[in-house]
Short mmCIF file of C-alpha atoms and ligand atoms in Angstrom, two decimals:
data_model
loop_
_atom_site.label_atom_id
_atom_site.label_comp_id
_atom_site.label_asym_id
_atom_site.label_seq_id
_atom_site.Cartn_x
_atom_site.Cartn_y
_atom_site.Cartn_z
CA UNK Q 1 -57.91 -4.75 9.14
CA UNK Q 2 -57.63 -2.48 5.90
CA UNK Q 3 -55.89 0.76 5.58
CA UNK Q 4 -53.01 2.40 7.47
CA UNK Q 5 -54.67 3.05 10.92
CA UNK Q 6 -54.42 5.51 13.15
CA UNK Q 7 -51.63 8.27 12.11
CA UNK Q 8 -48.77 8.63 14.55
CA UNK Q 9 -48.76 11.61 17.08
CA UNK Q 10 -45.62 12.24 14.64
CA UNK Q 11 -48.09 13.29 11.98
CA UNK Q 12 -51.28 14.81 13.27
CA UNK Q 13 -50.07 18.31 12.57
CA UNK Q 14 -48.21 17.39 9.62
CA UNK Q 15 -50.41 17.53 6.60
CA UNK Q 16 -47.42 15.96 4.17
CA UNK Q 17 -45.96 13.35 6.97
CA UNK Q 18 -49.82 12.22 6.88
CA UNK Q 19 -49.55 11.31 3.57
CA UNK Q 20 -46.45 9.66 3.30
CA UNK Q 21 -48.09 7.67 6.42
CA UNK Q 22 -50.88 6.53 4.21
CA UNK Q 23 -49.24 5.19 1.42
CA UNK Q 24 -45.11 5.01 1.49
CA UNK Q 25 -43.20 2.52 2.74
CA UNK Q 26 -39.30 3.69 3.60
CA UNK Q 27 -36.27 1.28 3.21
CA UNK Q 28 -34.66 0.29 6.82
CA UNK Q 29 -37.47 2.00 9.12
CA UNK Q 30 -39.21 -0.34 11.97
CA UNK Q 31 -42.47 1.01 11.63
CA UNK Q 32 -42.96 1.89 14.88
CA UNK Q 33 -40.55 4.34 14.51
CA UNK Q 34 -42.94 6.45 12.52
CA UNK Q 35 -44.85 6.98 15.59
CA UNK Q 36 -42.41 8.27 17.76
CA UNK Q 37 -39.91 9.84 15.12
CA UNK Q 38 -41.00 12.23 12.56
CA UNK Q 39 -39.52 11.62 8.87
CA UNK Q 40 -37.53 15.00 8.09
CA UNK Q 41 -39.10 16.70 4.69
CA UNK Q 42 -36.38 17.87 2.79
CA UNK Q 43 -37.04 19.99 0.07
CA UNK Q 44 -33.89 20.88 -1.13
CA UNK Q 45 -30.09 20.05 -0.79
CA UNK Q 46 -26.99 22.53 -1.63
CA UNK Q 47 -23.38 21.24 -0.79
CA UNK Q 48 -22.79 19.66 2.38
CA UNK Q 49 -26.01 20.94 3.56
CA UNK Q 50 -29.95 19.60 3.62
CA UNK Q 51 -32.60 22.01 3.83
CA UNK Q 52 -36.43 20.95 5.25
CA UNK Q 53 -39.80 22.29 4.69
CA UNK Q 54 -40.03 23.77 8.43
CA UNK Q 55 -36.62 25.79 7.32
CA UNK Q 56 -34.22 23.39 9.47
CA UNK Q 57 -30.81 22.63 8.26
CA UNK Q 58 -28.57 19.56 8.61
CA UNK Q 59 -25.27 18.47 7.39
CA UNK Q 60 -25.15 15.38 5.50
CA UNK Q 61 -22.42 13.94 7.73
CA UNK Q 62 -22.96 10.18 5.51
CA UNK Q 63 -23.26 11.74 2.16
CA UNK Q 64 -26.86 10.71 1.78
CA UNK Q 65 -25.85 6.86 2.30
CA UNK Q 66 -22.33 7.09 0.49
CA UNK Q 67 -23.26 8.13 -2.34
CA UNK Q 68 -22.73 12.11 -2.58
CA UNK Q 69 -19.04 12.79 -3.07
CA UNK Q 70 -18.81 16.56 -4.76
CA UNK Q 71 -22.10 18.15 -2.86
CA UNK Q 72 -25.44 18.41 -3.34
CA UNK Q 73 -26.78 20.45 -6.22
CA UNK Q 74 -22.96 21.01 -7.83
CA UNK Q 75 -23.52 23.30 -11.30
CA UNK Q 76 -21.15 20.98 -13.34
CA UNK Q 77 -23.03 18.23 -12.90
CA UNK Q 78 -26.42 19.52 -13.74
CA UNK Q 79 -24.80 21.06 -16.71
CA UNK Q 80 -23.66 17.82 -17.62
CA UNK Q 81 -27.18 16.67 -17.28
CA UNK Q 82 -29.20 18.89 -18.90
CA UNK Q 83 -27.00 19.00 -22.15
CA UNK Q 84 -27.78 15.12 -21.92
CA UNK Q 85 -31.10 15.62 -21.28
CA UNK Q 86 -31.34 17.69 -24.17
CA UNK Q 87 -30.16 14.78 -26.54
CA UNK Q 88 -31.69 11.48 -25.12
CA UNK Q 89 -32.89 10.45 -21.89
CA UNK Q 90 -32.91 7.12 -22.41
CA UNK Q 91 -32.39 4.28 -25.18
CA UNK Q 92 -32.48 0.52 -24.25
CA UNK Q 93 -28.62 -0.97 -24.66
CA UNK Q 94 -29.00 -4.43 -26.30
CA UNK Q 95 -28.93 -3.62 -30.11
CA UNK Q 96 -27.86 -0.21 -29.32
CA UNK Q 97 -24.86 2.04 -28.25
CA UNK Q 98 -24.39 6.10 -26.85
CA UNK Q 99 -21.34 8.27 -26.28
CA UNK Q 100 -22.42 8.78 -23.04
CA UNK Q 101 -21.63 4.87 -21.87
CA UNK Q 102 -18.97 4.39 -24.69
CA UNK Q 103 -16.94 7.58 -23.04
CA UNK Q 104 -17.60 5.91 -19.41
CA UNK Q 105 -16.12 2.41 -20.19
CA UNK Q 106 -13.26 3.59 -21.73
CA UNK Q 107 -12.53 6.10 -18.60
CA UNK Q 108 -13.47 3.13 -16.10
CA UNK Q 109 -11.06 0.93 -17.73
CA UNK Q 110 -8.26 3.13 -18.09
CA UNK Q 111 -8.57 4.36 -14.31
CA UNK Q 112 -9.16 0.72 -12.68
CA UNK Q 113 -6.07 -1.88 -13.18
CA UNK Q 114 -4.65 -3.28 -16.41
CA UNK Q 115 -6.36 -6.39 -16.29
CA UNK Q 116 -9.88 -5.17 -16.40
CA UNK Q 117 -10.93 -4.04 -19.57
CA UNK Q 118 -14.68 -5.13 -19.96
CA UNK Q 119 -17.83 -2.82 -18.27
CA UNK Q 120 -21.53 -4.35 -17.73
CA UNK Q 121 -23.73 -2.05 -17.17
CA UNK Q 122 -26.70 -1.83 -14.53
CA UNK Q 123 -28.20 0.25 -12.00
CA UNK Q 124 -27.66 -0.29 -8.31
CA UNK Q 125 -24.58 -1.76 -6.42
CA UNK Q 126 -26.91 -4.92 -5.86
CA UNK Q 127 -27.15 -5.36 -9.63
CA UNK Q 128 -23.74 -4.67 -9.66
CA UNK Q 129 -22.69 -7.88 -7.70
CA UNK Q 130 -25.18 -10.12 -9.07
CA UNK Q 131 -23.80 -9.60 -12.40
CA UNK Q 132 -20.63 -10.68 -11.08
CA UNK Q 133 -21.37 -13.71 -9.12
CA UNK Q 134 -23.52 -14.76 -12.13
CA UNK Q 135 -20.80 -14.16 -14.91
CA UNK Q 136 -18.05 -16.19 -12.48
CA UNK Q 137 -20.87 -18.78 -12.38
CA UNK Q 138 -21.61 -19.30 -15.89
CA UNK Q 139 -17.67 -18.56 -16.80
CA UNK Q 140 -17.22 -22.12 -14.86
CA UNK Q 141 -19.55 -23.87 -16.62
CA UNK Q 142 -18.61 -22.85 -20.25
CA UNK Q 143 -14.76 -23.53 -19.35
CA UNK Q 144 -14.78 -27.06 -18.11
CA UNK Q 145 -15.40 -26.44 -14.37
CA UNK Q 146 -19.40 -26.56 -13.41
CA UNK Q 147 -18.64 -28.16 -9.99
CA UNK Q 148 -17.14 -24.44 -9.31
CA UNK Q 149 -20.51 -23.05 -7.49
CA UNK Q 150 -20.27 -21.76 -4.11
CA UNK Q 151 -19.09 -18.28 -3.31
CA UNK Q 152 -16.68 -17.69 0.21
CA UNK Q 153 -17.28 -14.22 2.30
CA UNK Q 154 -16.65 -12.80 5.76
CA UNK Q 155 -18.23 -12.51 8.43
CA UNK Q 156 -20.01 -8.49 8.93
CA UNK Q 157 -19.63 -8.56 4.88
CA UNK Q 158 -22.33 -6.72 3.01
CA UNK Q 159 -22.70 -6.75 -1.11
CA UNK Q 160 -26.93 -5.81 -1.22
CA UNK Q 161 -29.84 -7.16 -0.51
CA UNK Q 162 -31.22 -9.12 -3.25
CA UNK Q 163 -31.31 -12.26 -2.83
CA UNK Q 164 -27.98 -13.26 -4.63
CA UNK Q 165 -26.07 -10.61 -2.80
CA UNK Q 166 -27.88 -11.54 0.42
CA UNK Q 167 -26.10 -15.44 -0.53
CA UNK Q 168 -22.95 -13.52 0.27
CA UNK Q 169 -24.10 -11.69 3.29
CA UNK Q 170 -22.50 -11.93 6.60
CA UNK Q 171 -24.78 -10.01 8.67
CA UNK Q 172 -27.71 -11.81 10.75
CA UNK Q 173 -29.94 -8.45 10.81
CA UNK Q 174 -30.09 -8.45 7.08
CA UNK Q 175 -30.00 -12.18 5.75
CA UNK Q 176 -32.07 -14.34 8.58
CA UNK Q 177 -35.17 -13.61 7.45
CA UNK Q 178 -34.24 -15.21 3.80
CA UNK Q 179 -31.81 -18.07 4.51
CA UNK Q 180 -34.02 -20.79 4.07
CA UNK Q 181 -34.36 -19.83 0.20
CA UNK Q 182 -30.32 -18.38 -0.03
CA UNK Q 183 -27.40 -20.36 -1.93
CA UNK Q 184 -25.10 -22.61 0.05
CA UNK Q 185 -22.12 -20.53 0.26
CA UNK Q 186 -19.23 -20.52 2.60
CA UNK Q 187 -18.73 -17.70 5.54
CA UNK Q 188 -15.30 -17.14 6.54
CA UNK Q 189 -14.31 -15.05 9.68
CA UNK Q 190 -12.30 -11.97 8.45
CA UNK Q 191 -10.33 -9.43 9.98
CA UNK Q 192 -11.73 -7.71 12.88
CA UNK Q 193 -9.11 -5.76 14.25
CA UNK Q 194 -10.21 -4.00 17.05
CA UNK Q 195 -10.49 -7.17 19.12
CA UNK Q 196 -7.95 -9.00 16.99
CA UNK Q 197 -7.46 -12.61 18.27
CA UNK Q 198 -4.39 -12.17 17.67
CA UNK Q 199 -3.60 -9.38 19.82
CA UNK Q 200 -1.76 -7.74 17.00
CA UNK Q 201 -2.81 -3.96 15.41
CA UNK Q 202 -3.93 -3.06 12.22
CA UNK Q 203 -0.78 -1.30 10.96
CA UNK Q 204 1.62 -3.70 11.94
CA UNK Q 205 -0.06 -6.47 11.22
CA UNK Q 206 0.84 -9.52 8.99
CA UNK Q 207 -2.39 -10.20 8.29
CA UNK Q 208 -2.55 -13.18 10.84
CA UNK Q 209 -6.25 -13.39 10.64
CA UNK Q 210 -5.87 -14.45 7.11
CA UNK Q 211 -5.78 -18.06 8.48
CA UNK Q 212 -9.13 -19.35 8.37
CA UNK Q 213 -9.71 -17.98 4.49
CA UNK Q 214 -6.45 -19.67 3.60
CA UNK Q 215 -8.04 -23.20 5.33
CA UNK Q 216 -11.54 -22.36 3.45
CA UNK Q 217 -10.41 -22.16 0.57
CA UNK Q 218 -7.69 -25.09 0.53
CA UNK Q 219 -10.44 -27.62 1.51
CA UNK Q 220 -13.18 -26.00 -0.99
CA UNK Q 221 -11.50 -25.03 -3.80
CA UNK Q 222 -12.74 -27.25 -6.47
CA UNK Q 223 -16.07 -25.86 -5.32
CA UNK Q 224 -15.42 -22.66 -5.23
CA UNK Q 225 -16.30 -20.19 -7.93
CA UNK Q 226 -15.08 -16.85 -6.45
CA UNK Q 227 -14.20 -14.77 -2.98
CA UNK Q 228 -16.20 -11.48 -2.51
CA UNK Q 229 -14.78 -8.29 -0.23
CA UNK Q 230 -15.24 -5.36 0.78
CA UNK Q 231 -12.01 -3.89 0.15
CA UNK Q 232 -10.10 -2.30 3.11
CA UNK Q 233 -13.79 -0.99 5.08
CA UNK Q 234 -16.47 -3.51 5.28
CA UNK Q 235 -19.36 -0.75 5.35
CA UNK Q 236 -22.60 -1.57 6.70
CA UNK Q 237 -20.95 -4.31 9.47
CA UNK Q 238 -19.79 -1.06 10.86
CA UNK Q 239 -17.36 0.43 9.23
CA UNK Q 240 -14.35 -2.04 9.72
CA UNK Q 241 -11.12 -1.29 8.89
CA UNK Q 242 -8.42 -3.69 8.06
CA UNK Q 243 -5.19 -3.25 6.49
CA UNK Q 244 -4.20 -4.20 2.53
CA UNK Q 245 -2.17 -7.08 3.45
CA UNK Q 246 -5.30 -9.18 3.97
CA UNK Q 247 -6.20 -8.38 0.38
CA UNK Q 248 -2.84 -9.17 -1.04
CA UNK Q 249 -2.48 -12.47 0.93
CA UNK Q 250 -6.44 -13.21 -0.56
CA UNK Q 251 -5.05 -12.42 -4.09
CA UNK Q 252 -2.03 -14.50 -3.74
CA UNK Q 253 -3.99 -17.66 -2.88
CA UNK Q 254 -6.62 -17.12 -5.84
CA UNK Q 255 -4.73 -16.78 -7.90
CA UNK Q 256 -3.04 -19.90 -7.20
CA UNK Q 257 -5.85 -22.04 -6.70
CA UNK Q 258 -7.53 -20.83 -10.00
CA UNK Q 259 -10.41 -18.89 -7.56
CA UNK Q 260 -12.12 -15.46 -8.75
CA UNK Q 261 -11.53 -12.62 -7.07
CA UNK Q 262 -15.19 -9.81 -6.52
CA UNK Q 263 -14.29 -6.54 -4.85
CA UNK Q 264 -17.48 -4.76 -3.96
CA UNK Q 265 -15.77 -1.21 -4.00
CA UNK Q 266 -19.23 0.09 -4.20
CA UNK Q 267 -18.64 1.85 -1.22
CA UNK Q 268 -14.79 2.29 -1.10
CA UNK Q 269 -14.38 3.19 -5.01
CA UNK Q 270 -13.49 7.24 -5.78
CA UNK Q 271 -11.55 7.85 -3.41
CA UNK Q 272 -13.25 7.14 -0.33
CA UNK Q 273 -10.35 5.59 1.11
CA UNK Q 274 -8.23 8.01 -0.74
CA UNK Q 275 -6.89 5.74 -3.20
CA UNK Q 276 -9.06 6.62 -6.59
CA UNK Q 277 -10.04 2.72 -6.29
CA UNK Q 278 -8.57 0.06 -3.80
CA UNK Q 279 -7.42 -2.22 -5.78
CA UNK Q 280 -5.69 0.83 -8.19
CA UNK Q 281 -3.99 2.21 -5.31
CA UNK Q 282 -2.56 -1.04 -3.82
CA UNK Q 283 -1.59 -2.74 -7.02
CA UNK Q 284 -4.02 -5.34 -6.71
CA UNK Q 285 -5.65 -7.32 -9.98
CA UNK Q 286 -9.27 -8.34 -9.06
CA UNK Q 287 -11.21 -10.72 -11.27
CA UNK Q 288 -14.60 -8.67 -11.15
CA UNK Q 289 -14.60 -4.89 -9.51
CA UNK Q 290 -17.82 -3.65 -8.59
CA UNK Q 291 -18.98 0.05 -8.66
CA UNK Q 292 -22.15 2.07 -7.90
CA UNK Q 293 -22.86 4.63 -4.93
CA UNK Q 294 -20.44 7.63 -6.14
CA UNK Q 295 -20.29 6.60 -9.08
CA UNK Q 296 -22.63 9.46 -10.33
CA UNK Q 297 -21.83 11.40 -7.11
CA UNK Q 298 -25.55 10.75 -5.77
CA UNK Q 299 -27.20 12.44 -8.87
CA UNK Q 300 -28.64 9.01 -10.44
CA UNK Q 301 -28.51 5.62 -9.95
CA UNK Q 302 -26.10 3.73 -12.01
CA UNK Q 303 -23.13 0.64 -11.38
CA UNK Q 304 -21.02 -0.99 -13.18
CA UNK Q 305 -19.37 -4.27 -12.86
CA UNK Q 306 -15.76 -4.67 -15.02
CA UNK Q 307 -13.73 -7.81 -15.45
CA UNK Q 308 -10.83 -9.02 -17.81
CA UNK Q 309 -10.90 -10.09 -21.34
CA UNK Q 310 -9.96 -14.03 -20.21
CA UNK Q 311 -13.64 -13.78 -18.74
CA UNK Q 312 -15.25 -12.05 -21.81
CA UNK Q 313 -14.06 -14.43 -24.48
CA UNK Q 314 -15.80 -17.75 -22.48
CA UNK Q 315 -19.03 -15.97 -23.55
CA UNK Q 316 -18.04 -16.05 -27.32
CA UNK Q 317 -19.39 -18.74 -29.82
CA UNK Q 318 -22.09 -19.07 -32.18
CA UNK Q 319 -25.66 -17.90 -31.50
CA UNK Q 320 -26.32 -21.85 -31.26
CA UNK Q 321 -24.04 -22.21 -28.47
CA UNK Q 322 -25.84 -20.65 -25.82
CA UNK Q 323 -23.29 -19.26 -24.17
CA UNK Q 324 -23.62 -15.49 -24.42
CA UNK Q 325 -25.02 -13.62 -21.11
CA UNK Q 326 -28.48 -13.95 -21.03
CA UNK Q 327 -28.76 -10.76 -18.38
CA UNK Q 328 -30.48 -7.25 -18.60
CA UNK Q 329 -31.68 -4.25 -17.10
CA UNK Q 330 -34.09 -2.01 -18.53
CA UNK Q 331 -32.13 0.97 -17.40
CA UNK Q 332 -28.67 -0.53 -18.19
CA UNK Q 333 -26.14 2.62 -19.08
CA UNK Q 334 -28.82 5.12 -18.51
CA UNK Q 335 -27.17 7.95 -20.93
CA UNK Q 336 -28.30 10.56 -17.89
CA UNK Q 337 -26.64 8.65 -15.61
CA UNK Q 338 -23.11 8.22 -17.50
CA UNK Q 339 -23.38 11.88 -18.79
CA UNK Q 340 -23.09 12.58 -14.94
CA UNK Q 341 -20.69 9.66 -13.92
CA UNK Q 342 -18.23 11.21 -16.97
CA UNK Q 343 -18.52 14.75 -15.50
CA UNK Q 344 -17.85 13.22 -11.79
CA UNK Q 345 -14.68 11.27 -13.03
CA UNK Q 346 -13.78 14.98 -14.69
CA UNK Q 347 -14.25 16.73 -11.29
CA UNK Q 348 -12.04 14.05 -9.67
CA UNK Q 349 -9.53 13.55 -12.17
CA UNK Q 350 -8.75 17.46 -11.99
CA UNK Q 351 -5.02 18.41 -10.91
CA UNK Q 352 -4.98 19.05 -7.27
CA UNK Q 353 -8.33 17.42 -6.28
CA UNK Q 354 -6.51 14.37 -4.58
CA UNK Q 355 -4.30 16.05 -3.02
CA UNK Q 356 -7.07 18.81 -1.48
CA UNK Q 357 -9.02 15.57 -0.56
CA UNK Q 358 -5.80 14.21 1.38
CA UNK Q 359 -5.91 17.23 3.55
CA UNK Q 360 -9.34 16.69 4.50
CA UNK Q 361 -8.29 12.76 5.10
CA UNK Q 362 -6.07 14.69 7.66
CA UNK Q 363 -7.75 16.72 9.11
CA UNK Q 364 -10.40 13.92 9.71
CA UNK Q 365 -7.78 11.57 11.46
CA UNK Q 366 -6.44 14.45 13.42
CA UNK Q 367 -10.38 15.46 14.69
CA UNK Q 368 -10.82 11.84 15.80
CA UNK Q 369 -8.61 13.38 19.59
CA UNK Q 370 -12.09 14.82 20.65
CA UNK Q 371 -13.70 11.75 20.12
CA UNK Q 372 -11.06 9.36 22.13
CA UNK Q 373 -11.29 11.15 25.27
CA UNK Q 374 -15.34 10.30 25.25
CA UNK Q 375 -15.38 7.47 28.38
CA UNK Q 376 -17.54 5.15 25.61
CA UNK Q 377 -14.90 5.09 22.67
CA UNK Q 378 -13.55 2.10 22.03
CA UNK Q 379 -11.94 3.19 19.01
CA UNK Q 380 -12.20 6.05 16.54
CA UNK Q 381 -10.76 4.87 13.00
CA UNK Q 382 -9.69 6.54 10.01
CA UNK Q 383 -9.56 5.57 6.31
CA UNK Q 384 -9.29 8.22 3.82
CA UNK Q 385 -12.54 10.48 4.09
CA UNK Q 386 -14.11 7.61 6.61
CA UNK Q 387 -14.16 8.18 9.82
CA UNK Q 388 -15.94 5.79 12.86
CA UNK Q 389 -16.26 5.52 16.30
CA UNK Q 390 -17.29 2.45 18.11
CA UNK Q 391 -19.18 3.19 21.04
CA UNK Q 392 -19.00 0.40 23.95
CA UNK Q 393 -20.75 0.65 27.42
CA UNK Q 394 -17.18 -0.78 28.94
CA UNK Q 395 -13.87 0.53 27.48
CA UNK Q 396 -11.69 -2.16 29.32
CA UNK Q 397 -13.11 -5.00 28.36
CA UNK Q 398 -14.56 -3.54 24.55
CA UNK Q 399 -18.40 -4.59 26.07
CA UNK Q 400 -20.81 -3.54 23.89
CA UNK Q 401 -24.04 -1.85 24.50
CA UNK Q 402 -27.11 -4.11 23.63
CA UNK Q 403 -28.13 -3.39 20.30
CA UNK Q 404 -32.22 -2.96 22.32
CA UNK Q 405 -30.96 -0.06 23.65
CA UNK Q 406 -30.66 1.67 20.56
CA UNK Q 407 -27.47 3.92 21.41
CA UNK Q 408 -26.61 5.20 18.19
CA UNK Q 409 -30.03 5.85 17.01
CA UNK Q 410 -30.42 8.03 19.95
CA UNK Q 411 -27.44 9.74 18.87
CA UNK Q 412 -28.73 10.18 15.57
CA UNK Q 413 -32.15 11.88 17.02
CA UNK Q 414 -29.62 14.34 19.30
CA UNK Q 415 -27.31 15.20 16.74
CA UNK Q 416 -30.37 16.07 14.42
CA UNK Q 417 -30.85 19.03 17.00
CA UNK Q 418 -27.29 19.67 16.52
CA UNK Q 419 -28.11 20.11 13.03
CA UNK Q 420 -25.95 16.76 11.83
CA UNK Q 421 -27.48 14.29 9.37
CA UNK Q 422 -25.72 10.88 10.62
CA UNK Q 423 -27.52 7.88 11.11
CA UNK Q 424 -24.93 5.25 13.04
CA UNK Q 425 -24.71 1.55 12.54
CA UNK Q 426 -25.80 0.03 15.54
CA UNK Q 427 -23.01 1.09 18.34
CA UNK Q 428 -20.82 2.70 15.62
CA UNK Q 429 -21.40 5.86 14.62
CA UNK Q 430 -19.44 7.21 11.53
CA UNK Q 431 -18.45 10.05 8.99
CA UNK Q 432 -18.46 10.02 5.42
CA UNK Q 433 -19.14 13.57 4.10
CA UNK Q 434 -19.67 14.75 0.64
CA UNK Q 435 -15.79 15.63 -0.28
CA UNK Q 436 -17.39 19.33 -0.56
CA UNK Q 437 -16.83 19.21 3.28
CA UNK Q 438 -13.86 22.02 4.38
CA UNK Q 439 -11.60 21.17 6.69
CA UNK Q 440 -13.87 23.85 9.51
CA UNK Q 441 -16.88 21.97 8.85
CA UNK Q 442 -14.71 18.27 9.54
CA UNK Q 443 -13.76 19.71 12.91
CA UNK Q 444 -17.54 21.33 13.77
CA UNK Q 445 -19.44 17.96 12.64
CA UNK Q 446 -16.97 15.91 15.57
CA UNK Q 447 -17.58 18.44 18.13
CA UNK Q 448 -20.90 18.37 17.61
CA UNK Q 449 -20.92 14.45 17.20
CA UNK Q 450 -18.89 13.98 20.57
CA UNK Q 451 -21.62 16.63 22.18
CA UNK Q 452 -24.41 14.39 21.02
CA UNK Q 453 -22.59 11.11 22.74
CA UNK Q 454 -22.42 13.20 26.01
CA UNK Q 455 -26.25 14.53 25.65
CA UNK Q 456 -27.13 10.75 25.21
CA UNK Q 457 -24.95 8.12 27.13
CA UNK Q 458 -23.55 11.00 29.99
CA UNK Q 459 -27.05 11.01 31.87
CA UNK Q 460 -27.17 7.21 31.90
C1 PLP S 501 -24.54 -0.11 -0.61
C2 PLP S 501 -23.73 -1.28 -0.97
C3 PLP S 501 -24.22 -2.23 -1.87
C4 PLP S 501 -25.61 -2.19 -2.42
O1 PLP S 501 -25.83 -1.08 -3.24
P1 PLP S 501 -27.34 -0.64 -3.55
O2 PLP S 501 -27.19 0.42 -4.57
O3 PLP S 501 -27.89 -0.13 -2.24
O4 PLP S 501 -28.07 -1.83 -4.04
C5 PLP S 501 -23.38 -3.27 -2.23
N1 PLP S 501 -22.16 -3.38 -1.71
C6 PLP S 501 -21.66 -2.48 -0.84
C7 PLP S 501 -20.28 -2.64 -0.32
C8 PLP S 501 -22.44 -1.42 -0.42
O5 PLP S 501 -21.96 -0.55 0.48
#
């Protein structure tokens, strides 16, 4: 069979969804969704808000996939990037250098810990944290230590979906497909706090669940080249939350047994958690820190990947040698991109901003009453601006609704009605607004998140 087929009922009277039928294929959609789901056609975005072509409204409750953290169309940072776009689009980056990427690695540095002073450039989070398991791989080899290969992860942990970051991937949905053809890395079990083993909570913990990375990495570690997190929220596995003592316990042992530390704060990094970066706010010393997502507060795609000068210099030697990074990106350190990613570190670097954004953290812990009395929560938790509720069909014994049933993407089609942009993750359903969100809007986007539960799983 050639061509598309038959349009969905979706886009008979659609003239532009029939189009984007024919020939566009969208990231994370089961095509049969198509039929029974109409795309929304945005035009244009302003703030919290998105506007479509048929004149509906929605509030980005997830920030356009984590990425928007001032607001949609914010003056500052077009100004930013039209006076860049008045000098230089774009210039390649081996052979050559800009202001614009200069001014952003010496910002990065300064703002992330002491011990990372070097920036790589690329363009996605992916990118991001291949660069770093590559570097850690090749830093082995030229330093005496090839045998150092494999990489150690958790369990729900996300980093991408190329195929390196998919090597470090501990999430069925998104690596099965690709295993046959993915590196032989180790999978640890991490913290997963709402049904801790333990029976202990997350803010009294010691970390107990620290136990089976401590054992990995005691019988592997002459294999291992370097541990990868999610710092504090591991994202896409659902939004889990687990406390900094985990991470300091991790760093500890590392750092001990000679191990490299990669925290993927793609997600978590300026101040989604309300610390400016993880590892900044809870004096913790990574080996590699990856950044991307808000980096440019959703205006371009950029990341970056930093790591300490003991790692640069094992790339220095003559040309002969071999044993500089062979690695590139056509769009590494876009000047657009860091021209916006400077004027984003501005906006969040001004006096006050933290502190404004600590009231919203509030306020979003504070909403989270509403959504505990629902008869489906199993938990509504809180990080900074993150906020998630785990839906489960039984509250006593944490059961969980098949993921067939498709209980949070029915949500998602209610709370569209409710004017709310929020696609859930599986049975947990989250908030991560642009940090242009006020403290009225926090409160409005629960109420009408909790209503959207009730339209959905109270006539079941
Ligand atoms: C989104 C994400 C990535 C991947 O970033 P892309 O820009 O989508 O490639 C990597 N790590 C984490 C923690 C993420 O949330």
């Amino acid at each position: 069979m050639t061509g598309p087929g038959p349009p969905p009922a979706s886009a008979i009277n659609d003239p532009d969804l029939l189009r984007d039928f024919q020939h566009v294929w969208h990231p994370c959609t089961p095509l049969s969704d198509l039929e029974n789901y109409p795309l929304l056609n945005i035009e244009r975005a302003d703030g919290v808000y998105l506007y479509d072509k048929n004149g509906g409204r929605y509030l980005d409750v997830i920030a356009s996939w984590w990425v928007n953290l001032l607001g949609h169309n914010h003056p500052r940072l077009k100004a930013a990037l039209t006076a860049q776009l008045e000098k230089m689009a774009h210039v390649m980056f081996a052979g050559i250098t800009h202001e614009p990427a200069i001014e952003l690695a010496e910002r990065l540095t300064a703002l992330t810990p002491d011990n990372l002073t070097r920036v790589f450039f690329s363009d996605n989070g992916s990118t991001s944290v291949e660069i770093a398991l590559k570097i850690s791989l090749q830093y082995w080899q030229q330093t005496g230590r090839p045998e150092k290969k494999r990489f150690v992860y958790l369990k729900d942990g996300y980093h991408g979906e190329t195929l390196g970051a998919l090597s470090v991937c501990g999430l069925p949905l998104f690596r099965e497909k690709f295993d046959p053809v993915l590196m032989d890395n180790l999978e640890v079990a991490g913290p997963d706090c709402l049904r801790c083993p333990f029976g202990l909570k997350r803010d009294s913990c010691n970390a107990e669940c620290f136990q089976p990375m401590q054992e990995t990495l005691a019988q592997h570690t002459e294999a291992i080249a370097a541990v990868i997190v999610e710092p504090l929220v591991q994202g896409a596995g659902g939004m889990k939350m687990y406390p900094p003592v985990y991470l300091k316990k991790l760093e500890a042992a590392c750092r001990e047994l000679k191990i490299h530390t990669i925290y993927d704060e793609v997600a978590v990094g300026f101040y989604r958690t309300g610390s400016r970066f993880v590892c900044a706010g809870h004096g913790l010393s990574p080996t590699f820190l990856c950044l991307s997502k808000g980096i440019t507060s959703g205006t371009l795609p950029l990341a970056a990947t930093l790591t300490e000068e003991a790692v640069y210099d094992a790339f220095k030697g003559e040309f002969q040698q071999f044993n500089w990074f062979v690695h590139s990106h056509s769009y590494s350190a876009n000047p657009l991109a860091c021209a916006v990613a400077n004027e984003t570190l501005t906006l969040l670097e001004e006096p006050g901003f933290s502190e404004v954004l600590a009231q919203k953290a509030e306020t979003m812990r504070r909403a989270g009453a509403v959504l505990e009395e629902l008869p489906w929560c199993a938990e509504y938790r809180q990080t900074g601006m993150i906020g998630a509720l785990e839906l489960v069909r039984d509250r006593e014994n944490l059961t969980p609704f098949p993921l067939e049933r498709r209980v949070g993407f029915r949500i998602y089609q209610a709370a569209l009605k409710r004017e709310l942009f929020l696609r859930p993750l599986g049975n947990v359903m989250y908030f991560m607004p642009p940090y242009a969100v006020t403290d009225e809007e926090i409160k409005w986007i629960i109420e009408q998140a909790a209503a959207a539960v009730e339209d959905v799983l109270g006539k079941e």
